[in-house]
Amino acid sequence: MFEQISDTYTVLGLIGSGGAGQVYKAYHKRLQKEVVIKKIHSNVQAYMNVRAEADILKSLRHSYLPQVLDYLVIDGEVYTVMDYIPGKSFEQLLSEGVRFYPKDVLKWARQLADAVAYLHAQQPPIIHGDIKPDNLMLMPNGDICLIDFNISGVQTGNKVYAVGYTDGYSPIEQYQIVYVDNQLVAPIENNMQQQGSKPISHDTEMLISKELQVEQGKTEILGNILDLEGNRDATEMLEELPRDVYSPDDELKKQAAKQKTVQIAYSLIDSRSDVYSMGATIYHLLTGRKPESAVNQNRIPLEAYGLPISDGLVYIVDKAMQNDPNQRFASAKEMLEALKNVAKVDRRYKHFIMRTRIGLCSLAALLAIGCVLVTIGTRTMEKEREEEYEASVQCLKNTSEEGNEVSQSDFDDATKLYSKRLAPYYYKILGLYQAGKYKEAVKFQTTVPADVDMTDHELSGNYNFIIANCYFEQEQYEQSIPFFKEAVAYHKENPEYYRDYAIALTRMGQKKKAAKILETAIKYGLINNQVCLVQGEIALAESQYETGEKALQDCISLTTDDYIKMRAYLKLSDLYEDAWNKNVQTIGGSQELVLDKDVSILKEAKDKLPIDKTSAICEKLAQAYARSGAYYNDTSYTRKAVEVYNDMITFGWKTYETYYNLSVLNQQLGEFAAANDAVMELKKQYGEDYVIYKRLALLEADQQAELANIDRNYETFEEYYKKAVEMYQGVEKDRSDPEMDTLRSMHNKLINGGWINE
């Protein structure tokens, strides 16, 4: 066991190993967080383009996958570094006797399929090869995270070979086949035929491991990729194979192994192999029972458990776990669509389609009988239309509540049936809101029919509340107020409506009205920690810093809701920043202490909140470090700000301002190359504008100032300056930029000093 990998990581211990590597828990010193380091075995690297794979993995950004942070080659060993995912694996939870509700399993199944479909969509596709409860984490926020998605298979080009399997979760094509002296010793097909089953014809192209030469009962290992521990007896290796594949009691085969050459062949796997494993994992979560091996074909049908599982979900799991890959879902994406539309897959829906067809035929045949039967048929068709609408709305609900934007086709399915019902429009807007597309949600809201049915008061309240929050998130508080009013008018008993309504009023300066709304929220049961949140907002608006500080600290200590906690941390930071800007001495007795408190509370938030709640926290922490660096004239704070901005880029939280601020801070540190790189990345990501050339001109001027007079040359500065001025003329009327005035003044001084010809 080694204790350190480079100067950045300290290894804390071994977590486990897969067919192609070992997994360690480690500590990232710069990020000050726990990570996972995966060591790729050197004898597997020959089959892999590990550098290319690492580049692909580092570019992955998905809610249900860990972020790949780094790729290292040290002394010939290859490592990838990923986020450490908090929580427990589903294997741990199952072993503790935890059982799960089908509705929760359906939610996690959709998340799992979403993550796997994303992996399969990469170029080349990433095949996981080992999906099982042990590689599926339940995070503290209630979502899943799929781990170990880069060490389960060997990829050569677009082909993936399995280097291991897990009984119960791996499809039949993933099991190794054993050869002794080029003779098939353990054919899976023969084992199946003995059970009276038809053999599976899977892909015959295989990756053959290097040979194990056996002489006089001793084995010389020549790099077999399954052997991870050094020299081992070939018989021992055969004995470790499942009894379904090789029987250790067969003395003839044992003797053959001692005298001849043993080879292990690995079959090709593809996206359908992952589909099987997803189905098997869902099966286990639903039933609490590990599925039988794919080789045995003795799986107990889901229906036999008598669980409250929809027919649609039973059908999806059964289809995913077919032994013939061609009978499974063709892709994880197809399986995801089925899971999203489970209500439509449900047998009741299939029966509805059948009944509709029969009903139409019967109606045509019986028209002559009379108007009574026509009326009955019409009522039947209306009922079936209602069932189809409910199934479509359920799909929209499931998608939006899981934080995803609903598809246009699903939305159209519902509105074609009933265009004046509110639910499809609400779930469409909710999906946009959950995805952070606030502008799109507000724009879509204008297309909702004016005469849409608003008789469902709870749904109408939620609809207006979400629109209000879309404006709120864009800091358009005045526009949010009418929708907050509508929300509480439709559903007076929801205290959260009043909470955000009061905060919006506070931010508009209407503090007395906000206080009255807060009283109403308390009347309807707003819990104490959220009361503290609103009180903190009102106190800050009134510059009552100590009162606001206490209220927000109480909110943080009382709430278990990470979203509310995040809002309280951010508002407490706003309070410290406002007090510092106004040079308020009351909080702690000194301005310096206020500045230090701001940094401290944001560091605490970054460490304690789940990572998906820390993007805004990191942005404010970087700003707080930068302020501290300028105030104390201490570059150590500035460097910490740079580290935070770099971490934000690593996590995919980059914005225009991230790169801009990174350039400014690196320039302050004299790190001109890094500052220039940030500007170039800004240009690459967001295109040209005058700000790019303004920054480049200021950087160039600083770099020239570092040189001796005889070595200075301001020609490049002049080029950047002219470009910045030219582009600024197009926006100058709409935007005042003091830095452009500074740049012009600098240019005039250089002309007056004779450095630039006028």
PDB file of N, CA, C and O in Angstrom, residues 3 5 35 58 95 133 168 176 183 193 235 237 248 296 311 332 343 387 436 479 504 506 553 565 583 628 637:
ATOM      1  N   GLU A   3       1.287   5.488   0.206  1.00  0.00           N
ATOM      2  CA  GLU A   3       0.613   6.507   0.993  1.00  0.00           C
ATOM      3  C   GLU A   3       0.380   7.793   0.218  1.00  0.00           C
ATOM      4  O   GLU A   3      -0.396   8.630   0.637  1.00  0.00           O
ATOM      5  N   ILE A   5       0.260   9.746  -3.894  1.00  0.00           N
ATOM      6  CA  ILE A   5       0.406   9.803  -5.340  1.00  0.00           C
ATOM      7  C   ILE A   5       0.629  11.262  -5.679  1.00  0.00           C
ATOM      8  O   ILE A   5      -0.277  12.069  -5.532  1.00  0.00           O
ATOM      9  N   VAL A  35     -11.425  12.195  -2.671  1.00  0.00           N
ATOM     10  CA  VAL A  35     -11.627  11.806  -4.063  1.00  0.00           C
ATOM     11  C   VAL A  35     -11.415  10.300  -4.176  1.00  0.00           C
ATOM     12  O   VAL A  35     -11.029   9.628  -3.217  1.00  0.00           O
ATOM     13  N   LYS A  58     -12.854  13.011 -18.716  1.00  0.00           N
ATOM     14  CA  LYS A  58     -12.756  14.332 -18.111  1.00  0.00           C
ATOM     15  C   LYS A  58     -13.779  15.298 -18.690  1.00  0.00           C
ATOM     16  O   LYS A  58     -14.144  16.281 -18.060  1.00  0.00           O
ATOM     17  N   SER A  95     -28.052  -5.090   1.982  1.00  0.00           N
ATOM     18  CA  SER A  95     -27.502  -6.008   2.985  1.00  0.00           C
ATOM     19  C   SER A  95     -27.943  -5.637   4.397  1.00  0.00           C
ATOM     20  O   SER A  95     -27.963  -6.471   5.296  1.00  0.00           O
ATOM     21  N   PRO A 133     -25.885  -3.186  -7.930  1.00  0.00           N
ATOM     22  CA  PRO A 133     -26.143  -2.350  -6.744  1.00  0.00           C
ATOM     23  C   PRO A 133     -24.883  -1.844  -6.056  1.00  0.00           C
ATOM     24  O   PRO A 133     -24.885  -0.762  -5.483  1.00  0.00           O
ATOM     25  N   GLY A 168     -25.453 -12.825 -11.667  1.00  0.00           N
ATOM     26  CA  GLY A 168     -26.743 -12.240 -11.339  1.00  0.00           C
ATOM     27  C   GLY A 168     -27.016 -10.949 -12.081  1.00  0.00           C
ATOM     28  O   GLY A 168     -28.160 -10.629 -12.367  1.00  0.00           O
ATOM     29  N   GLN A 176     -16.764 -15.371 -19.372  1.00  0.00           N
ATOM     30  CA  GLN A 176     -15.587 -15.864 -20.054  1.00  0.00           C
ATOM     31  C   GLN A 176     -15.776 -17.310 -20.503  1.00  0.00           C
ATOM     32  O   GLN A 176     -16.549 -18.064 -19.913  1.00  0.00           O
ATOM     33  N   GLN A 183      -8.662 -26.381 -26.737  1.00  0.00           N
ATOM     34  CA  GLN A 183      -9.920 -27.134 -26.754  1.00  0.00           C
ATOM     35  C   GLN A 183     -10.906 -26.476 -25.782  1.00  0.00           C
ATOM     36  O   GLN A 183     -10.550 -26.143 -24.654  1.00  0.00           O
ATOM     37  N   GLN A 193     -27.629 -26.257 -22.958  1.00  0.00           N
ATOM     38  CA  GLN A 193     -28.318 -27.351 -23.635  1.00  0.00           C
ATOM     39  C   GLN A 193     -28.681 -28.466 -22.660  1.00  0.00           C
ATOM     40  O   GLN A 193     -29.719 -29.108 -22.797  1.00  0.00           O
ATOM     41  N   THR A 235      -4.898 -24.545 -11.973  1.00  0.00           N
ATOM     42  CA  THR A 235      -6.054 -25.242 -11.403  1.00  0.00           C
ATOM     43  C   THR A 235      -6.818 -24.330 -10.456  1.00  0.00           C
ATOM     44  O   THR A 235      -8.047 -24.311 -10.434  1.00  0.00           O
ATOM     45  N   MET A 237      -7.025 -21.136 -10.664  1.00  0.00           N
ATOM     46  CA  MET A 237      -7.800 -20.188 -11.466  1.00  0.00           C
ATOM     47  C   MET A 237      -9.078 -20.827 -11.981  1.00  0.00           C
ATOM     48  O   MET A 237     -10.155 -20.232 -11.945  1.00  0.00           O
ATOM     49  N   PRO A 248     -14.873 -27.863 -10.403  1.00  0.00           N
ATOM     50  CA  PRO A 248     -13.567 -28.231  -9.835  1.00  0.00           C
ATOM     51  C   PRO A 248     -13.494 -29.709  -9.452  1.00  0.00           C
ATOM     52  O   PRO A 248     -12.416 -30.218  -9.159  1.00  0.00           O
ATOM     53  N   ASN A 296     -28.036 -19.782 -15.617  1.00  0.00           N
ATOM     54  CA  ASN A 296     -28.989 -20.748 -15.053  1.00  0.00           C
ATOM     55  C   ASN A 296     -30.393 -20.632 -15.638  1.00  0.00           C
ATOM     56  O   ASN A 296     -31.128 -21.607 -15.730  1.00  0.00           O
ATOM     57  N   ASP A 311     -47.749  -2.981 -14.270  1.00  0.00           N
ATOM     58  CA  ASP A 311     -47.492  -3.938 -15.348  1.00  0.00           C
ATOM     59  C   ASP A 311     -46.436  -3.403 -16.312  1.00  0.00           C
ATOM     60  O   ASP A 311     -45.641  -4.161 -16.861  1.00  0.00           O
ATOM     61  N   ALA A 332     -29.773   1.964 -24.170  1.00  0.00           N
ATOM     62  CA  ALA A 332     -30.174   2.546 -22.884  1.00  0.00           C
ATOM     63  C   ALA A 332     -31.150   3.701 -23.107  1.00  0.00           C
ATOM     64  O   ALA A 332     -32.054   3.929 -22.297  1.00  0.00           O
ATOM     65  N   ALA A 343     -46.316   4.541 -17.857  1.00  0.00           N
ATOM     66  CA  ALA A 343     -47.782   4.485 -17.841  1.00  0.00           C
ATOM     67  C   ALA A 343     -48.324   4.055 -19.195  1.00  0.00           C
ATOM     68  O   ALA A 343     -49.355   3.382 -19.286  1.00  0.00           O
ATOM     69  N   GLU A 387     -58.134   8.276 -20.116  1.00  0.00           N
ATOM     70  CA  GLU A 387     -57.059   7.401 -19.632  1.00  0.00           C
ATOM     71  C   GLU A 387     -55.757   7.696 -20.373  1.00  0.00           C
ATOM     72  O   GLU A 387     -54.675   7.734 -19.766  1.00  0.00           O
ATOM     73  N   GLY A 436     -33.061  25.072 -14.938  1.00  0.00           N
ATOM     74  CA  GLY A 436     -32.411  26.375 -14.860  1.00  0.00           C
ATOM     75  C   GLY A 436     -32.656  27.262 -16.064  1.00  0.00           C
ATOM     76  O   GLY A 436     -31.976  28.284 -16.244  1.00  0.00           O
ATOM     77  N   GLN A 479     -41.486  41.889 -11.514  1.00  0.00           N
ATOM     78  CA  GLN A 479     -42.289  41.034 -12.401  1.00  0.00           C
ATOM     79  C   GLN A 479     -42.795  39.789 -11.681  1.00  0.00           C
ATOM     80  O   GLN A 479     -43.803  39.202 -12.082  1.00  0.00           O
ATOM     81  N   ALA A 504     -39.329  38.484  -1.983  1.00  0.00           N
ATOM     82  CA  ALA A 504     -39.355  39.329  -3.185  1.00  0.00           C
ATOM     83  C   ALA A 504     -39.734  40.765  -2.820  1.00  0.00           C
ATOM     84  O   ALA A 504     -39.129  41.733  -3.319  1.00  0.00           O
ATOM     85  N   THR A 506     -39.269  42.176   0.065  1.00  0.00           N
ATOM     86  CA  THR A 506     -38.124  42.730   0.804  1.00  0.00           C
ATOM     87  C   THR A 506     -37.066  43.260  -0.154  1.00  0.00           C
ATOM     88  O   THR A 506     -36.530  44.353   0.036  1.00  0.00           O
ATOM     89  N   GLN A 553     -28.065  32.509  10.889  1.00  0.00           N
ATOM     90  CA  GLN A 553     -27.322  31.435  11.554  1.00  0.00           C
ATOM     91  C   GLN A 553     -28.275  30.413  12.169  1.00  0.00           C
ATOM     92  O   GLN A 553     -28.019  29.207  12.120  1.00  0.00           O
ATOM     93  N   LYS A 565     -30.742  25.700   3.322  1.00  0.00           N
ATOM     94  CA  LYS A 565     -29.438  25.978   3.954  1.00  0.00           C
ATOM     95  C   LYS A 565     -28.553  26.784   2.995  1.00  0.00           C
ATOM     96  O   LYS A 565     -27.885  27.744   3.409  1.00  0.00           O
ATOM     97  N   ASN A 583     -18.607  49.718   5.738  1.00  0.00           N
ATOM     98  CA  ASN A 583     -17.671  49.931   6.846  1.00  0.00           C
ATOM     99  C   ASN A 583     -18.381  49.897   8.199  1.00  0.00           C
ATOM    100  O   ASN A 583     -18.123  50.703   9.092  1.00  0.00           O
ATOM    101  N   SER A 628     -10.345  39.948   0.174  1.00  0.00           N
ATOM    102  CA  SER A 628      -9.379  39.828   1.274  1.00  0.00           C
ATOM    103  C   SER A 628      -7.962  40.074   0.780  1.00  0.00           C
ATOM    104  O   SER A 628      -7.158  40.735   1.454  1.00  0.00           O
ATOM    105  N   TYR A 637      -4.379  35.067  -0.386  1.00  0.00           N
ATOM    106  CA  TYR A 637      -5.828  35.086  -0.597  1.00  0.00           C
ATOM    107  C   TYR A 637      -6.151  35.099  -2.090  1.00  0.00           C
ATOM    108  O   TYR A 637      -7.077  34.425  -2.552  1.00  0.00           O
TER     109      TYR A 637
END
